[in-house]
CSV table of C-alpha atoms (C1' of nucleotides) in Angstrom, one decimal:
chain,number,residue,atom,x,y,z
D,1,MET,CA,0.0,0.0,0.0
D,2,PRO,CA,2.4,2.8,-1.1
D,3,LEU,CA,-0.3,5.4,-0.9
D,4,GLU,CA,-1.0,4.9,2.8
D,5,LYS,CA,-1.1,8.2,4.6
D,6,SER,CA,-1.3,9.2,8.2
D,7,ARG,CA,-4.8,10.5,8.9
D,8,ALA,CA,-7.0,11.4,11.8
D,9,SER,CA,-9.6,8.9,13.0
D,10,SER,CA,-12.3,8.4,10.4
D,11,SER,CA,-15.1,8.5,12.9
D,12,THR,CA,-14.4,12.1,14.0
D,13,LYS,CA,-14.7,13.6,10.6
D,14,LYS,CA,-16.9,12.5,7.7
D,15,ARG,CA,-14.8,12.0,4.6
D,16,VAL,CA,-16.3,12.4,1.2
D,17,ARG,CA,-13.1,11.4,-0.5
D,18,ASP,CA,-11.1,8.4,0.7
D,19,ALA,CA,-8.8,6.7,-1.7
D,20,GLU,CA,-8.1,3.7,0.5
D,21,ALA,CA,-11.7,3.1,1.2
D,22,THR,CA,-12.6,3.4,-2.5
D,23,LYS,CA,-9.8,1.0,-3.4
D,24,LEU,CA,-11.1,-1.5,-0.8
D,25,ARG,CA,-14.7,-1.2,-2.0
D,26,ILE,CA,-13.5,-1.9,-5.6
D,27,LEU,CA,-11.4,-4.9,-4.5
D,28,GLU,CA,-14.3,-6.4,-2.6
D,29,ALA,CA,-16.7,-5.9,-5.4
D,30,ALA,CA,-14.2,-7.3,-7.9
D,31,LYS,CA,-13.6,-10.4,-5.7
D,32,LYS,CA,-17.3,-11.1,-5.8
D,33,GLU,CA,-17.8,-10.5,-9.5
D,34,PHE,CA,-14.7,-12.4,-10.6
D,35,ALA,CA,-15.6,-15.3,-8.3
D,36,ARG,CA,-19.2,-15.4,-9.6
D,37,ASN,CA,-18.5,-15.1,-13.3
D,38,GLY,CA,-14.9,-15.9,-13.9
D,39,LEU,CA,-12.3,-13.5,-15.4
D,40,GLU,CA,-13.9,-13.3,-18.8
D,41,GLY,CA,-17.5,-13.4,-17.5
D,42,ALA,CA,-16.9,-10.6,-15.0
D,43,ARG,CA,-18.0,-7.1,-16.0
D,44,VAL,CA,-16.0,-4.0,-15.0
D,45,ASP,CA,-19.2,-1.9,-15.1
D,46,THR,CA,-20.8,-4.3,-12.6
D,47,ILE,CA,-17.7,-4.1,-10.3
D,48,ALA,CA,-17.7,-0.3,-10.4
D,49,LEU,CA,-21.5,-0.2,-9.7
D,50,ASP,CA,-21.3,-2.6,-6.9
D,51,ALA,CA,-18.3,-0.8,-5.4
D,52,LYS,CA,-20.3,2.5,-5.6
D,53,ALA,CA,-17.2,3.8,-7.5
D,54,ASN,CA,-16.7,5.3,-10.9
D,55,LYS,CA,-15.3,3.0,-13.5
D,56,ARG,CA,-12.5,5.5,-14.1
D,57,MET,CA,-11.2,5.0,-10.5
D,58,LEU,CA,-10.9,1.3,-11.2
D,59,TYR,CA,-8.6,2.0,-14.1
D,60,HIS,CA,-6.8,4.7,-12.2
D,61,TYR,CA,-5.9,2.4,-9.3
D,62,PHE,CA,-5.5,-0.9,-11.1
D,63,LYS,CA,-4.6,0.0,-14.7
D,64,SER,CA,-6.8,-2.7,-16.3
D,65,LYS,CA,-9.3,-5.5,-15.7
D,66,ASP,CA,-6.3,-7.9,-15.5
D,67,GLY,CA,-4.4,-5.6,-13.1
D,68,LEU,CA,-7.5,-5.6,-10.9
D,69,PHE,CA,-7.7,-9.4,-11.1
D,70,ARG,CA,-4.1,-9.8,-10.2
D,71,THR,CA,-4.4,-7.6,-7.1
D,72,VAL,CA,-7.5,-9.5,-6.0
D,73,LEU,CA,-5.9,-12.8,-6.4
D,74,GLU,CA,-2.7,-11.9,-4.7
D,75,ARG,CA,-4.6,-10.5,-1.7
D,76,GLU,CA,-6.5,-13.8,-1.5
D,77,TYR,CA,-3.4,-15.9,-1.4
D,78,LEU,CA,-1.9,-13.6,1.2
D,79,ASN,CA,-5.0,-14.0,3.3
D,80,ILE,CA,-5.2,-17.8,3.3
D,81,ARG,CA,-1.5,-18.1,4.1
D,82,GLU,CA,-1.8,-15.6,6.9
D,83,GLU,CA,-4.7,-17.3,8.5
D,84,GLU,CA,-2.9,-20.6,8.2
D,85,THR,CA,0.1,-19.2,10.0
D,86,ARG,CA,-2.0,-18.4,13.0
D,87,LEU,CA,-2.8,-22.1,13.4
D,88,ASP,CA,0.3,-22.5,15.6
D,89,LEU,CA,0.8,-26.1,14.4
D,90,GLU,CA,4.3,-26.1,15.9
D,91,ASN,CA,2.9,-26.4,19.4
D,92,LEU,CA,0.4,-29.2,18.8
D,93,PRO,CA,1.0,-32.9,18.9
D,94,PRO,CA,1.8,-34.0,15.3
D,95,ARG,CA,-1.5,-35.9,14.7
D,96,THR,CA,-3.6,-33.1,16.2
D,97,ALA,CA,-1.6,-30.6,14.1
D,98,LEU,CA,-2.3,-32.6,10.9
D,99,GLU,CA,-6.0,-32.8,11.7
D,100,THR,CA,-6.1,-29.1,12.5
D,101,LEU,CA,-4.5,-28.4,9.1
D,102,VAL,CA,-7.1,-30.5,7.2
D,103,ARG,CA,-10.0,-29.0,9.1
D,104,PHE,CA,-8.6,-25.5,8.6
D,105,THR,CA,-8.4,-26.0,4.9
D,106,TRP,CA,-12.0,-27.3,4.8
D,107,GLU,CA,-13.4,-24.5,6.9
D,108,TYR,CA,-11.4,-21.8,5.0
D,109,TYR,CA,-13.1,-23.0,1.7
D,110,ILE,CA,-16.5,-22.9,3.3
D,111,ALA,CA,-15.9,-19.4,4.7
D,112,ASN,CA,-14.2,-18.1,1.6
D,113,PRO,CA,-16.0,-19.7,-1.4
D,114,GLU,CA,-14.5,-17.0,-3.7
D,115,PHE,CA,-11.0,-18.3,-3.2
D,116,ILE,CA,-11.6,-21.5,-5.1
D,117,THR,CA,-13.3,-19.9,-8.1
D,118,LEU,CA,-10.6,-17.2,-8.4
D,119,VAL,CA,-7.9,-19.9,-8.4
D,120,ASN,CA,-9.8,-21.8,-11.1
D,121,SER,CA,-9.9,-18.7,-13.2
D,122,GLU,CA,-6.2,-18.1,-12.8
D,123,ASN,CA,-5.5,-21.7,-13.9
D,124,LEU,CA,-7.8,-21.2,-16.9
D,125,CYS,CA,-5.4,-18.5,-18.1
D,126,GLN,CA,-2.4,-20.6,-17.1
D,127,ALA,CA,-1.4,-18.5,-14.1
D,128,ALA,CA,-0.7,-15.5,-16.3
D,129,HIS,CA,-1.3,-13.1,-13.4
D,130,ILE,CA,0.8,-14.6,-10.6
D,131,ARG,CA,3.4,-16.4,-12.7
D,132,ASN,CA,6.1,-13.8,-11.8
D,133,SER,CA,4.9,-12.8,-8.3
D,134,PRO,CA,7.9,-12.9,-5.9
D,135,THR,CA,5.6,-12.3,-3.0
D,136,LEU,CA,3.6,-15.4,-3.7
D,137,LYS,CA,6.7,-17.5,-4.1
D,138,THR,CA,8.1,-16.3,-0.8
D,139,ILE,CA,5.0,-17.1,1.2
D,140,SER,CA,4.5,-20.4,-0.5
D,141,GLN,CA,8.1,-21.5,0.3
D,142,LYS,CA,7.5,-20.6,4.0
D,143,PHE,CA,4.2,-22.6,3.9
D,144,VAL,CA,5.8,-25.8,2.4
D,145,ARG,CA,8.7,-25.6,4.9
D,146,ARG,CA,6.2,-25.4,7.8
D,147,ILE,CA,4.5,-28.6,6.7
D,148,GLN,CA,7.8,-30.3,6.1
D,149,SER,CA,8.9,-29.6,9.6
D,150,LEU,CA,5.6,-30.9,11.0
D,151,LEU,CA,6.2,-34.1,9.0
D,152,ASP,CA,9.8,-34.3,10.3
D,153,ARG,CA,8.6,-33.8,13.9
D,154,GLY,CA,6.0,-36.6,13.5
D,155,VAL,CA,8.6,-39.0,12.2
D,156,ARG,CA,10.9,-38.2,15.1
D,157,GLU,CA,8.1,-38.9,17.5
D,158,ASN,CA,7.4,-42.2,15.7
D,159,ILE,CA,3.9,-41.2,14.9
D,160,PHE,CA,4.2,-40.4,11.1
D,161,ARG,CA,5.5,-42.6,8.4
D,162,ASP,CA,8.9,-41.7,7.0
D,163,GLY,CA,9.6,-40.4,3.5
D,164,ILE,CA,6.4,-38.4,2.8
D,165,ASP,CA,7.0,-35.4,0.6
D,166,ALA,CA,5.5,-32.2,2.0
D,167,ALA,CA,4.5,-30.8,-1.4
D,168,GLN,CA,2.6,-34.0,-2.3
D,169,LEU,CA,0.9,-34.0,1.1
D,170,ASN,CA,-0.1,-30.4,0.7
D,171,ILE,CA,-1.5,-31.0,-2.7
D,172,THR,CA,-3.5,-34.0,-1.5
D,173,ILE,CA,-4.9,-32.1,1.5
D,174,ALA,CA,-6.0,-29.2,-0.7
D,175,SER,CA,-7.4,-31.5,-3.4
D,176,ILE,CA,-9.8,-33.6,-1.3
D,177,ASN,CA,-11.2,-30.5,0.2
D,178,TYR,CA,-11.1,-28.2,-2.8
D,179,TYR,CA,-12.5,-30.7,-5.3
D,180,TYR,CA,-15.6,-31.3,-3.2
D,181,PHE,CA,-16.5,-27.6,-3.2
D,182,THR,CA,-15.5,-26.6,-6.7
D,183,ASN,CA,-17.4,-29.5,-8.2
D,184,ARG,CA,-20.3,-29.4,-5.8
D,185,PHE,CA,-22.8,-28.5,-8.5
D,186,THR,CA,-22.0,-31.3,-11.0
D,187,GLY,CA,-21.4,-33.5,-8.0
D,188,SER,CA,-24.9,-33.0,-6.7
D,189,VAL,CA,-26.3,-34.0,-10.0
D,190,ILE,CA,-24.0,-37.1,-10.5
D,191,PHE,CA,-24.3,-38.4,-6.9
D,192,GLU,CA,-27.8,-37.2,-6.4
D,193,ARG,CA,-27.2,-35.6,-3.0
D,194,ASP,CA,-27.0,-32.1,-1.8
D,195,PHE,CA,-23.3,-31.5,-1.3
D,196,THR,CA,-23.8,-28.5,0.9
D,197,ALA,CA,-26.3,-30.1,3.3
D,198,PRO,CA,-24.9,-30.1,6.9
D,199,GLU,CA,-24.9,-33.9,7.2
D,200,ALA,CA,-23.1,-34.2,3.8
D,201,LEU,CA,-20.5,-31.7,5.0
D,202,GLU,CA,-20.0,-33.5,8.3
D,203,GLU,CA,-19.5,-36.8,6.5
D,204,ARG,CA,-17.1,-35.4,4.0
D,205,ILE,CA,-14.7,-33.7,6.5
D,206,ALA,CA,-14.7,-36.8,8.6
D,207,PHE,CA,-13.8,-38.9,5.5
D,208,ASN,CA,-11.1,-36.4,4.5
D,209,ILE,CA,-9.4,-36.4,8.0
D,210,GLU,CA,-9.5,-40.2,7.9
D,211,THR,CA,-7.9,-40.2,4.4
D,212,ILE,CA,-5.0,-38.0,5.5
D,213,CYS,CA,-4.4,-39.7,8.8
D,214,ARG,CA,-4.3,-43.1,7.1
D,215,LEU,CA,-1.9,-41.7,4.6
D,216,VAL,CA,0.5,-40.1,7.0
D,217,CYS,CA,0.2,-41.9,10.4
D,218,LYS,CA,1.7,-45.2,11.3
D,219,ASN,CA,-0.6,-48.2,12.0
F,5,MET,CA,-28.8,-38.4,-33.2
F,6,PRO,CA,-32.3,-38.1,-34.7
F,7,LEU,CA,-31.0,-36.8,-38.0
F,8,GLU,CA,-29.0,-40.0,-38.7
F,9,LYS,CA,-29.6,-41.4,-42.2
F,10,SER,CA,-28.7,-44.5,-44.1
F,11,ARG,CA,-26.2,-43.5,-46.7
F,12,ALA,CA,-23.7,-45.1,-49.0
F,13,SER,CA,-20.0,-45.4,-48.0
F,14,SER,CA,-18.5,-41.9,-47.8
F,15,SER,CA,-15.3,-43.1,-49.5
F,16,THR,CA,-17.0,-44.0,-52.8
F,17,LYS,CA,-18.4,-40.6,-53.4
F,18,LYS,CA,-17.1,-37.3,-52.4
F,19,ARG,CA,-19.8,-35.4,-50.4
F,20,VAL,CA,-19.8,-31.7,-50.4
F,21,ARG,CA,-22.7,-31.7,-48.0
F,22,ASP,CA,-22.6,-33.9,-44.9
F,23,ALA,CA,-24.6,-32.8,-41.9
F,24,GLU,CA,-23.2,-35.4,-39.5
F,25,ALA,CA,-19.6,-34.6,-40.4
F,26,THR,CA,-20.2,-30.9,-40.0
F,27,LYS,CA,-21.9,-31.4,-36.6
F,28,LEU,CA,-18.9,-33.4,-35.5
F,29,ARG,CA,-16.4,-30.8,-36.7
F,30,ILE,CA,-18.4,-28.1,-34.8
F,31,LEU,CA,-18.4,-30.2,-31.7
F,32,GLU,CA,-14.7,-30.9,-31.8
F,33,ALA,CA,-13.9,-27.2,-32.4
F,34,ALA,CA,-16.3,-26.2,-29.6
F,35,LYS,CA,-14.7,-28.7,-27.2
F,36,LYS,CA,-11.3,-27.1,-27.8
F,37,GLU,CA,-12.5,-23.5,-27.6
F,38,PHE,CA,-14.7,-24.0,-24.5
F,39,ALA,CA,-11.9,-25.9,-22.8
F,40,ARG,CA,-9.3,-23.3,-23.7
F,41,ASN,CA,-11.3,-20.2,-22.8
F,42,GLY,CA,-14.2,-21.2,-20.6
F,43,LEU,CA,-17.9,-20.8,-21.5
F,44,GLU,CA,-17.8,-17.0,-21.4
F,45,GLY,CA,-14.4,-16.7,-22.9
F,46,ALA,CA,-15.2,-18.9,-25.9
F,47,ARG,CA,-16.1,-17.2,-29.1
F,48,VAL,CA,-18.7,-18.7,-31.5
F,49,ASP,CA,-16.9,-17.2,-34.4
F,50,THR,CA,-13.7,-18.9,-33.5
F,51,ILE,CA,-15.6,-22.2,-33.2
F,52,ALA,CA,-17.2,-21.8,-36.6
F,53,LEU,CA,-13.9,-20.9,-38.2
F,54,ASP,CA,-12.0,-23.7,-36.6
F,55,ALA,CA,-14.7,-26.2,-37.6
F,56,LYS,CA,-14.6,-24.9,-41.2
F,57,ALA,CA,-18.3,-24.4,-40.8
F,58,ASN,CA,-20.5,-21.4,-41.1
F,59,LYS,CA,-21.7,-19.8,-37.9
F,60,ARG,CA,-25.2,-20.2,-39.1
F,61,MET,CA,-24.9,-24.0,-39.0
F,62,LEU,CA,-23.8,-23.9,-35.4
F,63,TYR,CA,-27.1,-22.1,-34.5
F,64,HIS,CA,-29.0,-24.4,-36.8
F,65,TYR,CA,-27.8,-27.6,-35.1
F,66,PHE,CA,-27.4,-26.4,-31.5
F,67,LYS,CA,-29.8,-23.5,-31.1
F,68,SER,CA,-27.4,-21.3,-29.0
F,69,LYS,CA,-23.9,-21.1,-27.5
F,70,ASP,CA,-25.3,-22.7,-24.4
F,71,GLY,CA,-27.0,-25.5,-26.4
F,72,LEU,CA,-23.6,-26.2,-28.0
F,73,PHE,CA,-21.9,-26.3,-24.6
F,74,ARG,CA,-24.5,-28.6,-23.2
F,75,THR,CA,-24.0,-31.1,-26.1
F,76,VAL,CA,-20.2,-30.9,-25.8
F,77,LEU,CA,-20.4,-31.6,-22.1
F,78,GLU,CA,-22.8,-34.4,-22.2
F,79,ARG,CA,-20.7,-36.2,-24.9
F,80,GLU,CA,-17.7,-35.8,-22.7
F,81,TYR,CA,-19.4,-37.4,-19.7
F,82,LEU,CA,-20.7,-40.2,-21.8
F,83,ASN,CA,-17.2,-40.7,-23.1
F,84,ILE,CA,-15.4,-41.0,-19.8
F,85,ARG,CA,-18.0,-43.3,-18.4
F,86,GLU,CA,-17.9,-45.5,-21.5
F,87,GLU,CA,-14.1,-45.9,-21.3
F,88,GLU,CA,-14.4,-46.6,-17.6
F,89,THR,CA,-16.9,-49.4,-18.3
F,90,ARG,CA,-14.3,-51.1,-20.5
F,91,LEU,CA,-11.9,-51.5,-17.6
F,92,ASP,CA,-13.6,-54.8,-16.6
F,93,LEU,CA,-12.9,-54.2,-12.9
F,94,GLU,CA,-15.3,-57.1,-12.0
F,95,ASN,CA,-12.8,-59.7,-13.2
F,96,LEU,CA,-9.7,-58.3,-11.4
F,97,PRO,CA,-8.6,-58.9,-7.8
F,98,PRO,CA,-10.0,-56.1,-5.6
F,99,ARG,CA,-6.8,-54.4,-4.9
F,100,THR,CA,-5.7,-54.5,-8.6
F,101,ALA,CA,-9.1,-53.3,-9.6
F,102,LEU,CA,-8.8,-50.3,-7.3
F,103,GLU,CA,-5.3,-49.4,-8.6
F,104,THR,CA,-6.6,-49.8,-12.1
F,105,LEU,CA,-9.4,-47.4,-11.4
F,106,VAL,CA,-7.0,-44.8,-9.9
F,107,ARG,CA,-4.6,-45.1,-12.8
F,108,PHE,CA,-7.4,-45.0,-15.4
F,109,THR,CA,-8.7,-41.7,-13.9
F,110,TRP,CA,-5.2,-40.3,-14.0
F,111,GLU,CA,-4.5,-41.3,-17.5
F,112,TYR,CA,-7.9,-40.2,-18.7
F,113,TYR,CA,-7.2,-36.6,-17.5
F,114,ILE,CA,-3.8,-36.6,-19.2
F,115,ALA,CA,-5.3,-37.9,-22.5
F,116,ASN,CA,-8.3,-35.6,-22.3
F,117,PRO,CA,-7.3,-32.3,-20.7
F,118,GLU,CA,-10.4,-30.7,-22.0
F,119,PHE,CA,-12.6,-32.7,-19.7
F,120,ILE,CA,-11.4,-31.0,-16.6
F,121,THR,CA,-11.8,-27.4,-17.9
F,122,LEU,CA,-15.2,-28.2,-19.3
F,123,VAL,CA,-16.4,-29.5,-15.9
F,124,ASN,CA,-14.9,-26.4,-14.2
F,125,SER,CA,-16.9,-24.2,-16.5
F,126,GLU,CA,-20.1,-26.1,-15.8
F,127,ASN,CA,-19.6,-25.7,-12.1
F,128,LEU,CA,-18.9,-21.9,-12.5
F,129,CYS,CA,-22.5,-21.7,-13.8
F,130,GLN,CA,-23.8,-24.0,-11.1
F,131,ALA,CA,-24.4,-27.0,-13.4
F,132,ALA,CA,-27.1,-25.1,-15.3
F,133,HIS,CA,-26.6,-27.2,-18.5
F,134,ILE,CA,-26.6,-30.7,-17.1
F,135,ARG,CA,-28.8,-30.2,-14.0
F,136,ASN,CA,-31.8,-31.9,-15.6
F,137,SER,CA,-30.0,-34.4,-17.8
F,138,PRO,CA,-31.6,-37.8,-17.2
F,139,THR,CA,-28.9,-39.4,-19.4
F,140,LEU,CA,-26.2,-38.2,-17.1
F,141,LYS,CA,-28.0,-39.4,-13.9
F,142,THR,CA,-28.5,-42.8,-15.4
F,143,ILE,CA,-24.9,-43.4,-16.3
F,144,SER,CA,-23.7,-41.9,-13.0
F,145,GLN,CA,-25.9,-44.3,-11.0
F,146,LYS,CA,-24.5,-47.2,-12.9
F,147,PHE,CA,-21.0,-46.0,-12.2
F,148,VAL,CA,-21.4,-45.6,-8.5
F,149,ARG,CA,-23.0,-49.0,-8.2
F,150,ARG,CA,-20.0,-50.6,-9.9
F,151,ILE,CA,-17.6,-49.1,-7.4
F,152,GLN,CA,-19.9,-50.1,-4.5
F,153,SER,CA,-19.9,-53.7,-5.7
F,154,LEU,CA,-16.1,-53.6,-6.0
F,155,LEU,CA,-15.9,-52.3,-2.4
F,156,ASP,CA,-18.3,-55.1,-1.3
F,157,ARG,CA,-16.3,-57.7,-3.0
F,158,GLY,CA,-13.1,-56.5,-1.4
F,159,VAL,CA,-14.7,-56.6,2.0
F,160,ARG,CA,-16.0,-60.1,1.4
F,161,GLU,CA,-12.5,-61.2,0.4
F,162,ASN,CA,-11.2,-59.5,3.6
F,163,ILE,CA,-8.9,-57.2,1.6
F,164,PHE,CA,-10.8,-53.9,2.0
F,165,ARG,CA,-12.0,-52.2,5.2
F,166,ASP,CA,-15.7,-52.3,5.9
F,167,GLY,CA,-18.0,-49.3,5.8
F,168,ILE,CA,-16.5,-47.2,3.1
F,169,ASP,CA,-19.0,-45.2,1.1
F,170,ALA,CA,-18.6,-45.6,-2.7
F,171,ALA,CA,-19.5,-42.0,-3.4
F,172,GLN,CA,-16.9,-40.6,-1.0
F,173,LEU,CA,-14.3,-42.9,-2.4
F,174,ASN,CA,-15.2,-41.8,-6.0
F,175,ILE,CA,-15.0,-38.2,-5.0
F,176,THR,CA,-11.6,-38.8,-3.4
F,177,ILE,CA,-10.2,-40.7,-6.3
F,178,ALA,CA,-11.3,-38.0,-8.7
F,179,SER,CA,-10.1,-35.2,-6.5
F,180,ILE,CA,-6.5,-36.2,-6.0
F,181,ASN,CA,-6.1,-36.7,-9.7
F,182,TYR,CA,-8.3,-33.8,-10.9
F,183,TYR,CA,-6.9,-31.1,-8.6
F,184,TYR,CA,-3.3,-31.8,-9.6
F,185,PHE,CA,-4.1,-31.1,-13.3
F,186,THR,CA,-6.6,-28.3,-13.0
F,187,ASN,CA,-4.3,-26.4,-10.7
F,188,ARG,CA,-1.0,-27.3,-12.4
F,189,PHE,CA,-0.3,-23.7,-13.4
F,190,THR,CA,-0.7,-22.0,-10.0
F,191,GLY,CA,0.8,-25.2,-8.5
F,192,SER,CA,3.9,-24.9,-10.6
F,193,VAL,CA,4.4,-21.4,-9.2
F,194,ILE,CA,3.6,-22.2,-5.6
F,195,PHE,CA,5.6,-25.3,-5.4
F,196,GLU,CA,8.3,-24.2,-7.8
F,197,ARG,CA,8.3,-27.4,-9.9
F,198,ASP,CA,7.0,-28.3,-13.3
F,199,PHE,CA,3.9,-30.3,-12.6
F,200,THR,CA,3.9,-31.8,-16.1
F,201,ALA,CA,7.5,-33.1,-16.1
F,202,PRO,CA,7.6,-36.9,-16.6
F,203,GLU,CA,9.2,-37.4,-13.2
F,204,ALA,CA,6.7,-35.2,-11.5
F,205,LEU,CA,3.8,-37.2,-13.1
F,206,GLU,CA,5.4,-40.5,-12.0
F,207,GLU,CA,5.8,-39.3,-8.5
F,208,ARG,CA,2.2,-38.0,-8.3
F,209,ILE,CA,0.4,-41.1,-9.6
F,210,ALA,CA,2.5,-43.3,-7.3
F,211,PHE,CA,1.5,-41.1,-4.3
F,212,ASN,CA,-2.1,-41.2,-5.3
F,213,ILE,CA,-2.3,-44.9,-5.6
F,214,GLU,CA,-0.6,-45.1,-2.2
F,215,THR,CA,-3.2,-42.7,-0.8
F,216,ILE,CA,-6.2,-44.7,-2.0
F,217,CYS,CA,-4.8,-48.1,-1.1
F,218,ARG,CA,-4.0,-46.9,2.5
F,219,LEU,CA,-7.5,-45.5,2.7
F,220,VAL,CA,-9.3,-48.6,1.4
F,221,CYS,CA,-7.1,-51.6,2.1
F,222,LYS,CA,-6.6,-53.4,5.4
F,223,ASN,CA,-3.2,-53.2,7.2
P,14,DT,C1',-7.4,31.9,2.7
P,15,DG,C1',-5.7,30.5,-1.5
P,16,DT,C1',-3.8,26.8,-4.4
P,17,DG,C1',-1.8,22.4,-6.3
P,18,DT,C1',-2.9,17.9,-6.4
P,19,DA,C1',-5.4,14.0,-6.1
P,20,DA,C1',-10.2,12.0,-5.9
P,21,DG,C1',-14.1,11.6,-8.4
P,22,DT,C1',-17.6,12.1,-12.5
P,23,DA,C1',-20.1,11.7,-16.9
P,24,DA,C1',-20.2,11.0,-21.5
P,25,DC,C1',-18.1,9.0,-24.9
P,26,DT,C1',-15.5,5.6,-28.5
P,27,DA,C1',-14.1,1.9,-31.1
P,28,DC,C1',-15.0,-2.6,-31.6
P,29,DA,C1',-16.3,-7.3,-30.8
P,30,DT,C1',-20.0,-10.1,-29.5
P,31,DG,C1',-24.0,-13.6,-29.9
P,32,DG,C1',-27.4,-14.2,-32.9
P,33,DT,C1',-30.5,-13.7,-37.7
P,34,DG,C1',-32.9,-12.8,-42.2
P,35,DC,C1',-32.7,-14.3,-46.4
P,36,DG,C1',-31.0,-16.0,-50.4
P,37,DT,C1',-28.3,-20.1,-52.8
P,38,DT,C1',-27.1,-24.7,-54.0
P,39,DG,C1',-26.6,-29.6,-53.7
P,40,DT,C1',-29.1,-34.0,-53.4
P,41,DG,C1',-32.2,-37.9,-52.2
P,42,DC,C1',-36.5,-39.5,-53.8
P,43,DG,C1',-40.8,-40.0,-56.5
Z,18,DC,C1',-36.1,-35.4,-64.8
Z,19,DG,C1',-37.6,-32.1,-61.4
Z,20,DC,C1',-38.9,-30.8,-57.0
Z,21,DA,C1',-38.9,-30.2,-52.1
Z,22,DC,C1',-36.1,-29.8,-48.5
Z,23,DA,C1',-32.0,-29.8,-46.0
Z,24,DA,C1',-27.2,-28.0,-46.0
Z,25,DC,C1',-24.9,-24.0,-46.5
Z,26,DG,C1',-23.2,-19.0,-47.0
Z,27,DC,C1',-23.2,-13.8,-46.7
Z,28,DA,C1',-24.1,-9.8,-44.8
Z,29,DC,C1',-26.1,-7.7,-41.3
Z,30,DC,C1',-27.9,-6.0,-36.4
Z,31,DA,C1',-28.6,-4.6,-31.7
Z,32,DT,C1',-26.2,-4.6,-27.8
Z,33,DG,C1',-22.6,-4.9,-24.6
Z,34,DT,C1',-17.7,-4.4,-23.8
Z,35,DA,C1',-13.1,-2.6,-22.0
Z,36,DG,C1',-11.1,1.4,-21.9
Z,37,DT,C1',-10.6,6.9,-22.4
Z,38,DT,C1',-11.1,11.9,-22.8
Z,39,DA,C1',-12.0,16.0,-20.7
Z,40,DC,C1',-13.8,17.8,-16.9
Z,41,DT,C1',-15.2,19.2,-11.8
Z,42,DT,C1',-14.5,19.2,-6.9
Z,43,DA,C1',-12.7,18.4,-2.2
Z,44,DC,C1',-8.9,18.8,0.8
Z,45,DA,C1',-4.1,19.1,2.8
Z,46,DC,C1',-0.8,22.3,3.4
Z,47,DA,C1',1.5,26.8,2.9
DNA sequence: TGTGTAAGTAACTACATGGTGCGTTGTGCG
DNA sequence: CGCACAACGCACCATGTAGTTACTTACACA
């Protein structure tokens, strides 16, 4: 946020003009619109309208539709990694830490359904927006290292199997949770059940925790 | 195909007009275009051009862009289920059958990368095109029943654990394979490896088979 | 209190889009 | 043969699209 300025409390004085607030409103509206309709399906006019901002401001702050998408996506990645960091896996017993991680992923997708659709859009265009993002690479490295050290700790304590690759495990944890949500509409047709019904959700998260524990834990 | 007609061998006489062939060319071009750019990103002009057909024919045969997408998608679902049926899982030992199924799913996604993107598009619009497809429901039921009977057989032979739900297992098998491919672009950035390198593919399919066997098999 | 600068607006443009009206031509069949 | 109909082609339309031009207005700071 290079434009950040020192400024008196916003409650004491009503601001008609507020660059930061406008930017945030645009980003929130963009997140919704991009998530709902995809990158190509999203309409900049809709975003501007929903953000109660002029379309010109959108181009002023983010250069282009793609620039806006890039910013939205990067913020979303930062957000999930940040929340993940707060899990404090380091101070939990390995098996509990693993379960916590799986459950966190699951609950994050429920609480942030936009994340999945945004990532899908980014993959449709072959990661064109984040391909060269050093920020993303840095936080991702940190993330993989954390899981690797959890695995190592579990092996030392003779609870986890040896030789499991942290990246593969991460991918698997993400996949069994992610797929269920991203394909919940075709899934509900194919399997003739409501994927978002509370019982269905309960059953699935239990199944997923079982899957990961059987993969990683001894016995 | 209600317009199917009896007709002499196409090799004996050059046909300038061939409705079936034109339809197929349109469907193939549409599959490519929809898979590459998504439903909203796809251009009907591009499809017509690539199919070497006039745009008018596209609307004549498929009514609308959405009608075309629906047809493409339904054909893709029929195709994967048909190939799956040919696996002859019934006559393999349970564990081999399970591994065969996982490997088939994996290889199908490699050979038919369009399938994944088309399904993603359909989920972006909340399965609007296939929601009321009785064909799809019928073949899906058959598919789930086949897996359930494989599970039952494995339990009877004391090789599989009891109480595993066929739908959950199906979802998990699909997810660990599907996710890897659909998110290979962002994945390659995040994990700093080429997801499509031969060694990476080898490693992943081995990991996936291990995951499923550990989930389903005893010991 | 005046002023430079950044926030904000409205009306526009150039063009691409999905979809059609209507005319032409090849062909299977009586 | 000749005719009815299906396959096909061209030119067009109304609308929606990302992006821009030229302008006004609020506010921080001197």
